[in-house]
Amino acid sequence: MIKREPLIWGKKTYKDITDDICSLVENFPGVPYFITLLTANGVFAFYLCVLAAIVLTGMGLMGVNSPVGWGTDIVTFVFWIGIGHAGTLISAILFLFRQKWRMSIARSAEAMTVFAVMTAGLFPILHTGRPWLAYWLLPYPNQRGPLWVNFRSPLIWDVFAVSTYATVSIVFWYVGLVPDLATIRDRAKNIWRKKIYGILSLGWRGTGRNWNHYEMVYMLLAGLSTPLVLSVHSIVSFDFAVAQLPGWHTTIFPPYFVAGAIFSGFGMVVTLMVIIREVVPLYKHYVTLNHMENMNKIIMSTGMMVGYAYGSEFFIAWYSGSSYEQYAFVNRAFGPYWWAYWIMVSCNVFIPQLFWFKKVRRCIPAMFVISIFVNIGMWFERYVITVTSLHRDFLPANWGMFKMTFYDIGAVVGSFGMFFTFFLLYIRTLPGISMAEVKPVLNVSREEGDKINVLA
Amino acid sequence: MIQGTNPIYSAPKSLGLTEAFKKLQNIVYVGTHLDETAKMANLIASEHHSLENWGDAEVQKGVLSLQQPTIEPLNKTRSFEDSLLSWAQLAEKTSGGLSGETWYSYLENRWKNIYSQNRGQSLASGDFAEFWFKIKQEGVFNISTGRNSDSAARNFNLAALSTIKKSKASDYEFVSYETVGLRDGSLANVSWLQEFSDPVSRISWDNYLCVSPKTASKENLKDGQVVVFKVGDTEKELPVFIQPGQHDNVLAVAIGYGRTAAGKVANGVGVAIMDLASTDQNYFVHSGMPVTIKKTNKFIPLANVQGHNYMEGRQIVVESTLEQFKKAPDKVVHRHKIMSMWDKIEYKTYKWAMSIDLNSCTGCGTCTIACQSENNIPTVGKKYLLQGREMTWMRIDRYYVGNPEDPDTVYQPMACMHCDNAPCETVCPVAATTHSEEGINEMTYNRCVGTRYCANNCPYKVRRFNWFSYTNLQSPLHMVLNPEVTVRHRGVMEKCTFCVHRIKSKKIEAIAQAREFRAKDVKTACQQSCPADAIVFGDMNDPESEVSKEFQDVRNYSLLEELNTVPALRYKYKVRNSEQLKGGDHHGHDSQSKGGEHS
């Protein structure tokens, strides 16, 4: 009889699991954590200053111009929204498919989703000329007529898609947290801790009825989130695909964007997990090399889907017979932005091919570097789509160039400060691995797991 | 005494005028600005601007014109003529017939003479009071006996041209020229003119050394590379601009730049060239001198709004030879078969449309300035032009056709096409850009949140975004604004409105006069200013209107017709009186047009 690889390594009892996971929340963090947090905070503060300067002075501070009306803000928005997708995929789709290996990474992947969507959500607001009026994009009864939004505009679909996504992700994440929050509450020795976690755990008692309801809600939410994995990035891709601009106007965009989003999302999960595993060695028992390998397999396969889309775009451009379309794609690969295109192709298609080798898939430094490349590559994918299509369109007299300014770079770098600030706060205030979900997947016979001690 | 001229700026240096001026005891300067010459003067009598002053002129023999002030003087100034009169009165206290006279009464007296000499003719049919009233209304008193070639009020000195000698001392000959925008540079402080993109080079805010592509490759020069050129004994530095079609042995530079005391806008823009002129037998020679150049490694970027010089085989500006036009005028434009997913819009009242004849358009750009002044369009300056932040609603695209050594040049005025199936309208999330019942694509500024999606989706790229706040004009500059047109806020999109305020005001006028509104009364600013009458505007619902007829013309075509935007601004293709087009056949994809410049 072939035994499955155990999902949790080390000689763990149920109590060990609780102790291990709660330790991060219950112990006061050390100096290195605060240094990291302050660094992230500093970048976040810098980000706020950059955004304030742009809002107070005007969009002209950034590189966007005529003809390149969308630039860094939209590129980075799509980038962050894409990052979020792995979280939903892990928490919802893998849950429905009963993929037990998802249990130990689901919590942090979902947290990543929530923070990535929050980071992303700021960009479309801030890229508008008058962000203080961005609420006009919401359809609500008003005293201006009433004046409604234009339901034909993909940007409106985007508002619905992203806000639904943010809501469902947060609810899903929070519902999953409830049993664990109750555990922390029950272990709390400090009155304030007890009160705060007590309120957050919504009166969880751990009764059979509680569990019954919890699991029902969790499954329903998983079912609700599943279409979102596909719909959100499809709709984000409509922002481009519905326009008639050569290079944007392609039907392949929805699946291509979804694959790219999962690809980049898993890239980010791997990056974060490698960091967490190094910083908190205890996590190596829960987020094992097998987990990492599984994610690397997904990265490689989605990377190839994205590569297929790149190839398909060129084929369709040739096959369509539209000279504008053909020019747009030749210009992408060999025009003035060739470097962006080839960074994209190298990072997204060529480099992940290394994951064909088992050694690379299980090598932490290698996967860390590759996952960073994936993140860079996916940022550039959005850059290539947005900028190279806009900078040379139908009438050659209008052609122009896009140059990033200090404020563009500030917005991109600063958004990482925002994301990491939230993520670092989360990792020490909420259980980073779902205790309630990990415990059921503990090997019952526990023979295999006993032999492996990664810490030794 | 100096009035109406600026010799310190414009005279050749070899004349030594600056030194000579320093020796003078008294220089009285009469003018509107504290310019280079005024700065040398010890007495300055600031005079009225011509819009604040009375005057008259004889444009052609027998065509007398009266100039009236259109505005109260903004500052405490006095007209030059009044100054002269009062100085004369001061000089000869005895009053030689000038006592008590003002410039206005002097002028009136002069027109009394004209009246009495021409009594009974056209405007002078009644008494003088009536004549004076009528002439103020009409502006012109025509008593000419018909037009003929030498009836100009003054003669042109043809002899001045023959004395220019061809230089042999160097490989290159220097040519200085006036640009269409700045001319001699006397109005250089007007930012509209500085930002006006040159019809051929399409560069603004600089002068530059134009060289031919062949010379550029021979001397290994790149666009924007600074060179030191020497004319006579004077060395100057300017960036190079590679100008297709220029003669290989000519190096050309525009005059009118390099002002030092014109004002905030013009000071320090470009390099003064007029002082390079030599004096030869009492003539100033501005061109034809030998010139030598020396490369430097510096680069100065030139603000060029033309992204690319060639059409890349796309059907943009359509041309035909005369022969082809005579044989099969309907075969010149490649018409696309179009299947539409849109319903045809029905226009119940009016359907505004514009037709531009590319045959008549010379690319002069008058329409762009007219539009700028009509619609309160800001200028942004060189730094922002380089970043692609131009604000013009009307622009003139220029393409070269054929070999860069000797290309043809074609022009295409571009403004909002007011498409029936407007790509901008569908994508605006807040419905800030919508279609009016009269076929105008309207921009609602106060609804716009500035997503710029509309601009991205516009295939003609005619939409302009307010990247910064351009509204805070300091007094008296705010007076330049047209009160009929909204000043746009930072962060909103704007574009050509088909001068919708003019349509509205004509409608209001019709109501006030209790008569029916006549569509043909409406003229857009660009149409009104076009010296070639290339622009026709009107109501398409009236089959008798000029624009309806233009749209029926065989030469009429829609730009990017295959996108099915159904533009309301259409073009009439250009017919060239030559045997062959330099770019070859139009819908064949010409291979020559690849070597253009990229910005």
mmCIF file of N, CA and C in Angstrom, chain A residues 54-67 69-70 127-130 132-133 136-137 144 147-150 152-156 238-240 243-245 248 323-324 327 390 392-401, chain B residues 305-308 310-312 314 316 342 387-389 395 397 399 414 423 425-431 445-453 456-461 464-465 467-468 489-492 559-560 562-563 598-599:
data_model
loop_
_atom_site.group_PDB
_atom_site.id
_atom_site.type_symbol
_atom_site.label_atom_id
_atom_site.label_comp_id
_atom_site.label_asym_id
_atom_site.label_seq_id
_atom_site.Cartn_x
_atom_site.Cartn_y
_atom_site.Cartn_z
ATOM 1 N N ILE A 54 0.169 63.868 -5.756
ATOM 2 C CA ILE A 54 -0.528 63.697 -7.041
ATOM 3 C C ILE A 54 -1.955 64.241 -6.949
ATOM 4 N N VAL A 55 -2.620 63.941 -5.849
ATOM 5 C CA VAL A 55 -4.010 64.400 -5.719
ATOM 6 C C VAL A 55 -4.056 65.923 -5.632
ATOM 7 N N LEU A 56 -3.097 66.511 -4.934
ATOM 8 C CA LEU A 56 -3.141 67.960 -4.744
ATOM 9 C C LEU A 56 -2.662 68.731 -5.974
ATOM 10 N N THR A 57 -1.743 68.153 -6.743
ATOM 11 C CA THR A 57 -1.187 68.895 -7.875
ATOM 12 C C THR A 57 -1.821 68.501 -9.198
ATOM 13 N N GLY A 58 -2.014 67.220 -9.398
ATOM 14 C CA GLY A 58 -2.605 66.787 -10.656
ATOM 15 C C GLY A 58 -1.922 65.555 -11.193
ATOM 16 N N MET A 59 -2.659 64.837 -12.046
ATOM 17 C CA MET A 59 -2.136 63.614 -12.650
ATOM 18 C C MET A 59 -0.886 63.874 -13.472
ATOM 19 N N GLY A 60 -0.682 65.131 -13.836
ATOM 20 C CA GLY A 60 0.467 65.469 -14.668
ATOM 21 C C GLY A 60 1.799 65.133 -14.031
ATOM 22 N N LEU A 61 1.805 64.911 -12.720
ATOM 23 C CA LEU A 61 3.062 64.540 -12.078
ATOM 24 C C LEU A 61 3.517 63.163 -12.543
ATOM 25 N N MET A 62 2.569 62.354 -12.962
ATOM 26 C CA MET A 62 2.942 61.012 -13.403
ATOM 27 C C MET A 62 3.258 61.036 -14.896
ATOM 28 N N GLY A 63 3.697 59.886 -15.387
ATOM 29 C CA GLY A 63 4.155 59.843 -16.779
ATOM 30 C C GLY A 63 3.057 59.790 -17.817
ATOM 31 N N VAL A 64 1.810 59.580 -17.379
ATOM 32 C CA VAL A 64 0.726 59.447 -18.356
ATOM 33 C C VAL A 64 0.590 60.709 -19.194
ATOM 34 N N ASN A 65 0.212 60.532 -20.444
ATOM 35 C CA ASN A 65 0.137 61.677 -21.351
ATOM 36 C C ASN A 65 -0.849 61.353 -22.468
ATOM 37 N N SER A 66 -0.817 62.150 -23.483
ATOM 38 C CA SER A 66 -1.551 61.801 -24.689
ATOM 39 C C SER A 66 -0.477 61.335 -25.668
ATOM 40 N N PRO A 67 -0.507 60.163 -26.195
ATOM 41 C CA PRO A 67 -1.589 59.185 -26.288
ATOM 42 C C PRO A 67 -1.639 58.129 -25.173
ATOM 43 N N GLY A 69 -2.782 57.312 -22.138
ATOM 44 C CA GLY A 69 -3.657 57.846 -21.100
ATOM 45 C C GLY A 69 -3.681 57.009 -19.830
ATOM 46 N N TRP A 70 -3.285 55.767 -19.948
ATOM 47 C CA TRP A 70 -3.198 54.914 -18.768
ATOM 48 C C TRP A 70 -1.754 54.476 -18.613
ATOM 49 N N HIS A 127 -6.003 57.087 -10.057
ATOM 50 C CA HIS A 127 -5.587 57.412 -11.424
ATOM 51 C C HIS A 127 -6.569 58.361 -12.093
ATOM 52 N N THR A 128 -7.722 58.597 -11.460
ATOM 53 C CA THR A 128 -8.673 59.525 -12.077
ATOM 54 C C THR A 128 -8.185 60.965 -11.873
ATOM 55 N N GLY A 129 -8.663 61.824 -12.727
ATOM 56 C CA GLY A 129 -8.266 63.218 -12.621
ATOM 57 C C GLY A 129 -8.828 63.880 -11.377
ATOM 58 N N ARG A 130 -10.013 63.436 -10.955
ATOM 59 C CA ARG A 130 -10.655 64.040 -9.787
ATOM 60 C C ARG A 130 -11.074 62.942 -8.816
ATOM 61 N N TRP A 132 -11.566 62.816 -5.810
ATOM 62 C CA TRP A 132 -12.570 63.148 -4.795
ATOM 63 C C TRP A 132 -13.992 62.949 -5.310
ATOM 64 N N LEU A 133 -14.135 62.735 -6.616
ATOM 65 C CA LEU A 133 -15.470 62.479 -7.164
ATOM 66 C C LEU A 133 -15.611 61.035 -7.639
ATOM 67 N N TRP A 136 -18.719 58.805 -7.853
ATOM 68 C CA TRP A 136 -19.715 58.896 -8.927
ATOM 69 C C TRP A 136 -19.755 57.625 -9.764
ATOM 70 N N LEU A 137 -18.760 56.783 -9.618
ATOM 71 C CA LEU A 137 -18.772 55.531 -10.360
ATOM 72 C C LEU A 137 -19.714 54.504 -9.737
ATOM 73 N N ARG A 144 -28.879 64.324 -8.418
ATOM 74 C CA ARG A 144 -28.398 64.936 -9.659
ATOM 75 C C ARG A 144 -29.273 64.508 -10.837
ATOM 76 N N LEU A 147 -28.841 60.979 -11.745
ATOM 77 C CA LEU A 147 -27.909 60.678 -12.823
ATOM 78 C C LEU A 147 -27.257 59.337 -12.518
ATOM 79 N N TRP A 148 -27.385 58.402 -13.447
ATOM 80 C CA TRP A 148 -26.844 57.062 -13.226
ATOM 81 C C TRP A 148 -25.523 56.899 -13.944
ATOM 82 N N VAL A 149 -24.869 55.842 -13.597
ATOM 83 C CA VAL A 149 -23.601 55.552 -14.274
ATOM 84 C C VAL A 149 -23.907 54.985 -15.652
ATOM 85 N N ASN A 150 -22.878 54.884 -16.465
ATOM 86 C CA ASN A 150 -23.026 54.322 -17.804
ATOM 87 C C ASN A 150 -22.764 52.817 -17.732
ATOM 88 N N ARG A 152 -22.783 50.637 -19.795
ATOM 89 C CA ARG A 152 -22.077 50.028 -20.926
ATOM 90 C C ARG A 152 -20.569 50.070 -20.751
ATOM 91 N N SER A 153 -20.122 50.844 -19.771
ATOM 92 C CA SER A 153 -18.674 51.025 -19.642
ATOM 93 C C SER A 153 -18.038 49.903 -18.836
ATOM 94 N N PRO A 154 -16.988 49.285 -19.380
ATOM 95 C CA PRO A 154 -16.305 48.215 -18.641
ATOM 96 C C PRO A 154 -15.768 48.692 -17.292
ATOM 97 N N LEU A 155 -15.527 49.976 -17.156
ATOM 98 C CA LEU A 155 -15.029 50.463 -15.875
ATOM 99 C C LEU A 155 -16.076 50.285 -14.785
ATOM 100 N N ILE A 156 -17.356 50.385 -15.171
ATOM 101 C CA ILE A 156 -18.430 50.167 -14.200
ATOM 102 C C ILE A 156 -18.482 48.696 -13.815
ATOM 103 N N PHE A 238 -11.683 43.053 -19.533
ATOM 104 C CA PHE A 238 -12.623 43.768 -20.415
ATOM 105 C C PHE A 238 -12.279 45.249 -20.526
ATOM 106 N N ASP A 239 -11.686 45.799 -19.480
ATOM 107 C CA ASP A 239 -11.244 47.199 -19.562
ATOM 108 C C ASP A 239 -10.418 47.406 -20.826
ATOM 109 N N PHE A 240 -9.683 46.386 -21.158
ATOM 110 C CA PHE A 240 -8.854 46.469 -22.360
ATOM 111 C C PHE A 240 -9.576 45.889 -23.569
ATOM 112 N N ALA A 243 -12.309 47.839 -25.448
ATOM 113 C CA ALA A 243 -11.869 48.999 -26.228
ATOM 114 C C ALA A 243 -11.487 48.536 -27.634
ATOM 115 N N GLN A 244 -11.462 49.483 -28.592
ATOM 116 C CA GLN A 244 -11.162 49.038 -29.950
ATOM 117 C C GLN A 244 -9.690 49.218 -30.321
ATOM 118 N N LEU A 245 -8.856 49.454 -29.337
ATOM 119 C CA LEU A 245 -7.443 49.711 -29.598
ATOM 120 C C LEU A 245 -6.716 48.428 -30.024
ATOM 121 N N TRP A 248 -5.375 45.668 -27.584
ATOM 122 C CA TRP A 248 -6.292 45.511 -26.451
ATOM 123 C C TRP A 248 -7.502 44.681 -26.881
ATOM 124 N N SER A 323 -4.011 45.390 -40.472
ATOM 125 C CA SER A 323 -2.646 45.915 -40.464
ATOM 126 C C SER A 323 -2.340 46.633 -39.155
ATOM 127 N N TYR A 324 -3.361 47.236 -38.539
ATOM 128 C CA TYR A 324 -3.139 47.939 -37.266
ATOM 129 C C TYR A 324 -2.723 46.943 -36.178
ATOM 130 N N TYR A 327 0.722 45.579 -36.827
ATOM 131 C CA TYR A 327 1.753 46.539 -36.432
ATOM 132 C C TYR A 327 1.893 46.574 -34.909
ATOM 133 N N LEU A 390 -1.064 51.598 -26.407
ATOM 134 C CA LEU A 390 -1.496 52.991 -26.494
ATOM 135 C C LEU A 390 -0.491 53.867 -27.234
ATOM 136 N N ARG A 392 1.380 53.594 -29.786
ATOM 137 C CA ARG A 392 1.303 53.704 -31.252
ATOM 138 C C ARG A 392 0.019 53.070 -31.723
ATOM 139 N N ASP A 393 -0.981 53.911 -31.980
ATOM 140 C CA ASP A 393 -2.241 53.323 -32.447
ATOM 141 C C ASP A 393 -2.508 53.659 -33.905
ATOM 142 N N PHE A 394 -3.702 54.092 -34.218
ATOM 143 C CA PHE A 394 -4.111 54.172 -35.612
ATOM 144 C C PHE A 394 -3.381 55.232 -36.432
ATOM 145 N N LEU A 395 -3.352 56.464 -35.931
ATOM 146 C CA LEU A 395 -2.805 57.551 -36.734
ATOM 147 C C LEU A 395 -1.369 57.841 -36.294
ATOM 148 N N PRO A 396 -0.389 57.603 -37.167
ATOM 149 C CA PRO A 396 1.010 57.754 -36.761
ATOM 150 C C PRO A 396 1.349 59.145 -36.214
ATOM 151 N N ALA A 397 0.605 60.170 -36.629
ATOM 152 C CA ALA A 397 0.910 61.507 -36.137
ATOM 153 C C ALA A 397 0.759 61.592 -34.627
ATOM 154 N N ASN A 398 -0.080 60.717 -34.055
ATOM 155 C CA ASN A 398 -0.337 60.789 -32.610
ATOM 156 C C ASN A 398 0.624 59.963 -31.793
ATOM 157 N N TRP A 399 1.495 59.245 -32.446
ATOM 158 C CA TRP A 399 2.327 58.340 -31.675
ATOM 159 C C TRP A 399 3.161 59.104 -30.673
ATOM 160 N N GLY A 400 3.424 58.460 -29.567
ATOM 161 C CA GLY A 400 4.225 59.127 -28.528
ATOM 162 C C GLY A 400 4.903 58.092 -27.666
ATOM 163 N N MET A 401 5.519 58.570 -26.607
ATOM 164 C CA MET A 401 6.241 57.677 -25.708
ATOM 165 C C MET A 401 5.767 57.900 -24.276
ATOM 166 N N VAL B 305 5.312 67.749 -31.805
ATOM 167 C CA VAL B 305 4.060 67.049 -31.505
ATOM 168 C C VAL B 305 3.724 65.984 -32.551
ATOM 169 N N GLN B 306 4.499 65.938 -33.617
ATOM 170 C CA GLN B 306 4.250 64.896 -34.620
ATOM 171 C C GLN B 306 4.959 63.626 -34.172
ATOM 172 N N GLY B 307 4.183 62.584 -33.867
ATOM 173 C CA GLY B 307 4.783 61.353 -33.356
ATOM 174 C C GLY B 307 5.584 60.604 -34.389
ATOM 175 N N HIS B 308 5.134 60.658 -35.632
ATOM 176 C CA HIS B 308 5.761 59.852 -36.664
ATOM 177 C C HIS B 308 5.480 60.535 -37.987
ATOM 178 N N TYR B 310 5.461 59.370 -41.227
ATOM 179 C CA TYR B 310 4.910 58.673 -42.391
ATOM 180 C C TYR B 310 3.627 57.946 -42.040
ATOM 181 N N MET B 311 2.832 57.678 -43.070
ATOM 182 C CA MET B 311 1.520 57.076 -42.824
ATOM 183 C C MET B 311 1.573 55.563 -42.743
ATOM 184 N N GLU B 312 2.734 54.979 -42.991
ATOM 185 C CA GLU B 312 2.915 53.526 -42.889
ATOM 186 C C GLU B 312 1.898 52.755 -43.728
ATOM 187 N N ARG B 314 -1.095 53.360 -44.376
ATOM 188 C CA ARG B 314 -2.491 53.402 -43.942
ATOM 189 C C ARG B 314 -3.253 54.466 -44.726
ATOM 190 N N ILE B 316 -4.853 57.411 -44.676
ATOM 191 C CA ILE B 316 -5.089 58.527 -43.763
ATOM 192 C C ILE B 316 -5.335 59.807 -44.559
ATOM 193 N N TRP B 342 -24.555 48.601 -34.525
ATOM 194 C CA TRP B 342 -25.262 49.739 -33.963
ATOM 195 C C TRP B 342 -26.482 50.085 -34.801
ATOM 196 N N GLN B 387 6.428 66.053 -22.863
ATOM 197 C CA GLN B 387 5.817 64.920 -22.170
ATOM 198 C C GLN B 387 4.494 64.495 -22.810
ATOM 199 N N GLY B 388 4.124 65.143 -23.907
ATOM 200 C CA GLY B 388 2.869 64.771 -24.567
ATOM 201 C C GLY B 388 1.649 65.335 -23.871
ATOM 202 N N ARG B 389 1.717 66.587 -23.468
ATOM 203 C CA ARG B 389 0.594 67.158 -22.723
ATOM 204 C C ARG B 389 -0.036 68.324 -23.474
ATOM 205 N N ARG B 395 -5.740 70.372 -34.418
ATOM 206 C CA ARG B 395 -4.321 70.293 -34.731
ATOM 207 C C ARG B 395 -4.206 69.921 -36.197
ATOM 208 N N ASP B 397 -2.150 67.493 -38.541
ATOM 209 C CA ASP B 397 -1.171 66.421 -38.717
ATOM 210 C C ASP B 397 -0.474 66.621 -40.049
ATOM 211 N N TYR B 399 2.121 64.735 -42.770
ATOM 212 C CA TYR B 399 2.839 63.511 -43.138
ATOM 213 C C TYR B 399 3.706 63.787 -44.347
ATOM 214 N N MET B 414 -7.099 68.033 -37.753
ATOM 215 C CA MET B 414 -7.760 67.010 -36.948
ATOM 216 C C MET B 414 -8.458 67.666 -35.771
ATOM 217 N N PRO B 423 -16.622 55.856 -30.037
ATOM 218 C CA PRO B 423 -16.008 54.901 -29.108
ATOM 219 C C PRO B 423 -15.824 55.485 -27.710
ATOM 220 N N GLU B 425 -17.935 57.446 -26.118
ATOM 221 C CA GLU B 425 -19.191 57.526 -25.360
ATOM 222 C C GLU B 425 -19.511 56.232 -24.623
ATOM 223 N N THR B 426 -19.220 55.102 -25.262
ATOM 224 C CA THR B 426 -19.601 53.837 -24.634
ATOM 225 C C THR B 426 -18.745 53.520 -23.420
ATOM 226 N N VAL B 427 -17.516 54.012 -23.391
ATOM 227 C CA VAL B 427 -16.630 53.569 -22.318
ATOM 228 C C VAL B 427 -16.602 54.498 -21.107
ATOM 229 N N CYS B 428 -17.167 55.682 -21.217
ATOM 230 C CA CYS B 428 -17.125 56.587 -20.066
ATOM 231 C C CYS B 428 -17.992 56.019 -18.944
ATOM 232 N N PRO B 429 -17.424 55.775 -17.775
ATOM 233 C CA PRO B 429 -18.209 55.138 -16.716
ATOM 234 C C PRO B 429 -19.284 56.043 -16.121
ATOM 235 N N VAL B 430 -19.103 57.360 -16.227
ATOM 236 C CA VAL B 430 -20.058 58.248 -15.573
ATOM 237 C C VAL B 430 -20.938 58.995 -16.582
ATOM 238 N N ALA B 431 -20.893 58.557 -17.827
ATOM 239 C CA ALA B 431 -21.691 59.193 -18.880
ATOM 240 C C ALA B 431 -21.425 60.696 -18.972
ATOM 241 N N TYR B 445 -18.219 68.710 -18.603
ATOM 242 C CA TYR B 445 -16.998 68.839 -17.794
ATOM 243 C C TYR B 445 -17.254 68.548 -16.324
ATOM 244 N N ASN B 446 -18.356 69.064 -15.794
ATOM 245 C CA ASN B 446 -18.534 68.900 -14.353
ATOM 246 C C ASN B 446 -18.987 67.504 -13.955
ATOM 247 N N ARG B 447 -19.247 66.649 -14.931
ATOM 248 C CA ARG B 447 -19.546 65.260 -14.602
ATOM 249 C C ARG B 447 -18.275 64.395 -14.715
ATOM 250 N N CYS B 448 -17.313 64.865 -15.453
ATOM 251 C CA CYS B 448 -16.122 64.060 -15.749
ATOM 252 C C CYS B 448 -15.300 63.840 -14.480
ATOM 253 N N VAL B 449 -14.921 62.575 -14.230
ATOM 254 C CA VAL B 449 -14.030 62.314 -13.109
ATOM 255 C C VAL B 449 -12.601 62.066 -13.593
ATOM 256 N N GLY B 450 -12.423 61.978 -14.897
ATOM 257 C CA GLY B 450 -11.070 61.896 -15.445
ATOM 258 C C GLY B 450 -10.458 60.515 -15.470
ATOM 259 N N THR B 451 -11.215 59.501 -15.923
ATOM 260 C CA THR B 451 -10.590 58.182 -16.043
ATOM 261 C C THR B 451 -9.714 58.071 -17.295
ATOM 262 N N ARG B 452 -9.921 58.975 -18.228
ATOM 263 C CA ARG B 452 -9.182 59.015 -19.487
ATOM 264 C C ARG B 452 -9.428 57.788 -20.377
ATOM 265 N N TYR B 453 -10.426 57.014 -20.059
ATOM 266 C CA TYR B 453 -10.744 55.852 -20.888
ATOM 267 C C TYR B 453 -11.175 56.318 -22.280
ATOM 268 N N ASN B 456 -8.246 56.995 -24.458
ATOM 269 C CA ASN B 456 -7.597 55.762 -24.902
ATOM 270 C C ASN B 456 -8.364 55.125 -26.036
ATOM 271 N N ASN B 457 -9.683 55.226 -25.966
ATOM 272 C CA ASN B 457 -10.517 54.524 -26.939
ATOM 273 C C ASN B 457 -10.784 55.359 -28.190
ATOM 274 N N CYS B 458 -10.299 56.582 -28.219
ATOM 275 C CA CYS B 458 -10.513 57.437 -29.388
ATOM 276 C C CYS B 458 -9.452 57.117 -30.425
ATOM 277 N N PRO B 459 -9.841 56.600 -31.581
ATOM 278 C CA PRO B 459 -8.827 56.240 -32.580
ATOM 279 C C PRO B 459 -8.145 57.463 -33.186
ATOM 280 N N TYR B 460 -8.761 58.637 -33.037
ATOM 281 C CA TYR B 460 -8.186 59.845 -33.638
ATOM 282 C C TYR B 460 -7.335 60.606 -32.636
ATOM 283 N N LYS B 461 -7.414 60.211 -31.389
ATOM 284 C CA LYS B 461 -6.642 60.840 -30.305
ATOM 285 C C LYS B 461 -6.791 62.361 -30.316
ATOM 286 N N ARG B 464 -8.274 65.812 -25.014
ATOM 287 C CA ARG B 464 -7.200 66.443 -24.246
ATOM 288 C C ARG B 464 -7.564 66.436 -22.774
ATOM 289 N N PHE B 465 -6.582 66.157 -21.947
ATOM 290 C CA PHE B 465 -6.832 66.021 -20.519
ATOM 291 C C PHE B 465 -6.158 67.165 -19.764
ATOM 292 N N TRP B 467 -4.103 67.970 -17.229
ATOM 293 C CA TRP B 467 -3.173 67.282 -16.327
ATOM 294 C C TRP B 467 -2.923 68.097 -15.077
ATOM 295 N N PHE B 468 -2.960 69.406 -15.232
ATOM 296 C CA PHE B 468 -2.774 70.311 -14.097
ATOM 297 C C PHE B 468 -3.900 71.343 -14.154
ATOM 298 N N HIS B 489 -11.690 72.576 -15.492
ATOM 299 C CA HIS B 489 -11.087 72.277 -14.206
ATOM 300 C C HIS B 489 -9.947 71.271 -14.394
ATOM 301 N N ARG B 490 -9.051 71.246 -13.454
ATOM 302 C CA ARG B 490 -8.020 70.201 -13.438
ATOM 303 C C ARG B 490 -8.672 68.828 -13.340
ATOM 304 N N GLY B 491 -8.149 67.889 -14.108
ATOM 305 C CA GLY B 491 -8.617 66.514 -13.987
ATOM 306 C C GLY B 491 -9.797 66.161 -14.871
ATOM 307 N N VAL B 492 -10.195 67.049 -15.774
ATOM 308 C CA VAL B 492 -11.288 66.682 -16.675
ATOM 309 C C VAL B 492 -10.795 66.639 -18.119
ATOM 310 N N LEU B 559 -12.284 59.212 -42.233
ATOM 311 C CA LEU B 559 -10.997 58.712 -41.759
ATOM 312 C C LEU B 559 -11.238 57.476 -40.886
ATOM 313 N N LEU B 560 -10.437 56.452 -41.097
ATOM 314 C CA LEU B 560 -10.568 55.169 -40.383
ATOM 315 C C LEU B 560 -11.997 54.641 -40.472
ATOM 316 N N GLU B 562 -13.103 51.999 -41.578
ATOM 317 C CA GLU B 562 -13.287 50.577 -41.267
ATOM 318 C C GLU B 562 -13.631 50.338 -39.801
ATOM 319 N N LEU B 563 -13.414 51.325 -38.948
ATOM 320 C CA LEU B 563 -13.765 51.153 -37.536
ATOM 321 C C LEU B 563 -15.246 51.414 -37.285
ATOM 322 N N HIS B 598 11.128 58.683 -35.275
ATOM 323 C CA HIS B 598 10.303 58.290 -34.135
ATOM 324 C C HIS B 598 10.569 59.252 -33.001
ATOM 325 N N SER B 599 9.545 59.623 -32.365
ATOM 326 C CA SER B 599 9.768 60.533 -31.240
ATOM 327 C C SER B 599 10.122 59.718 -30.026
#
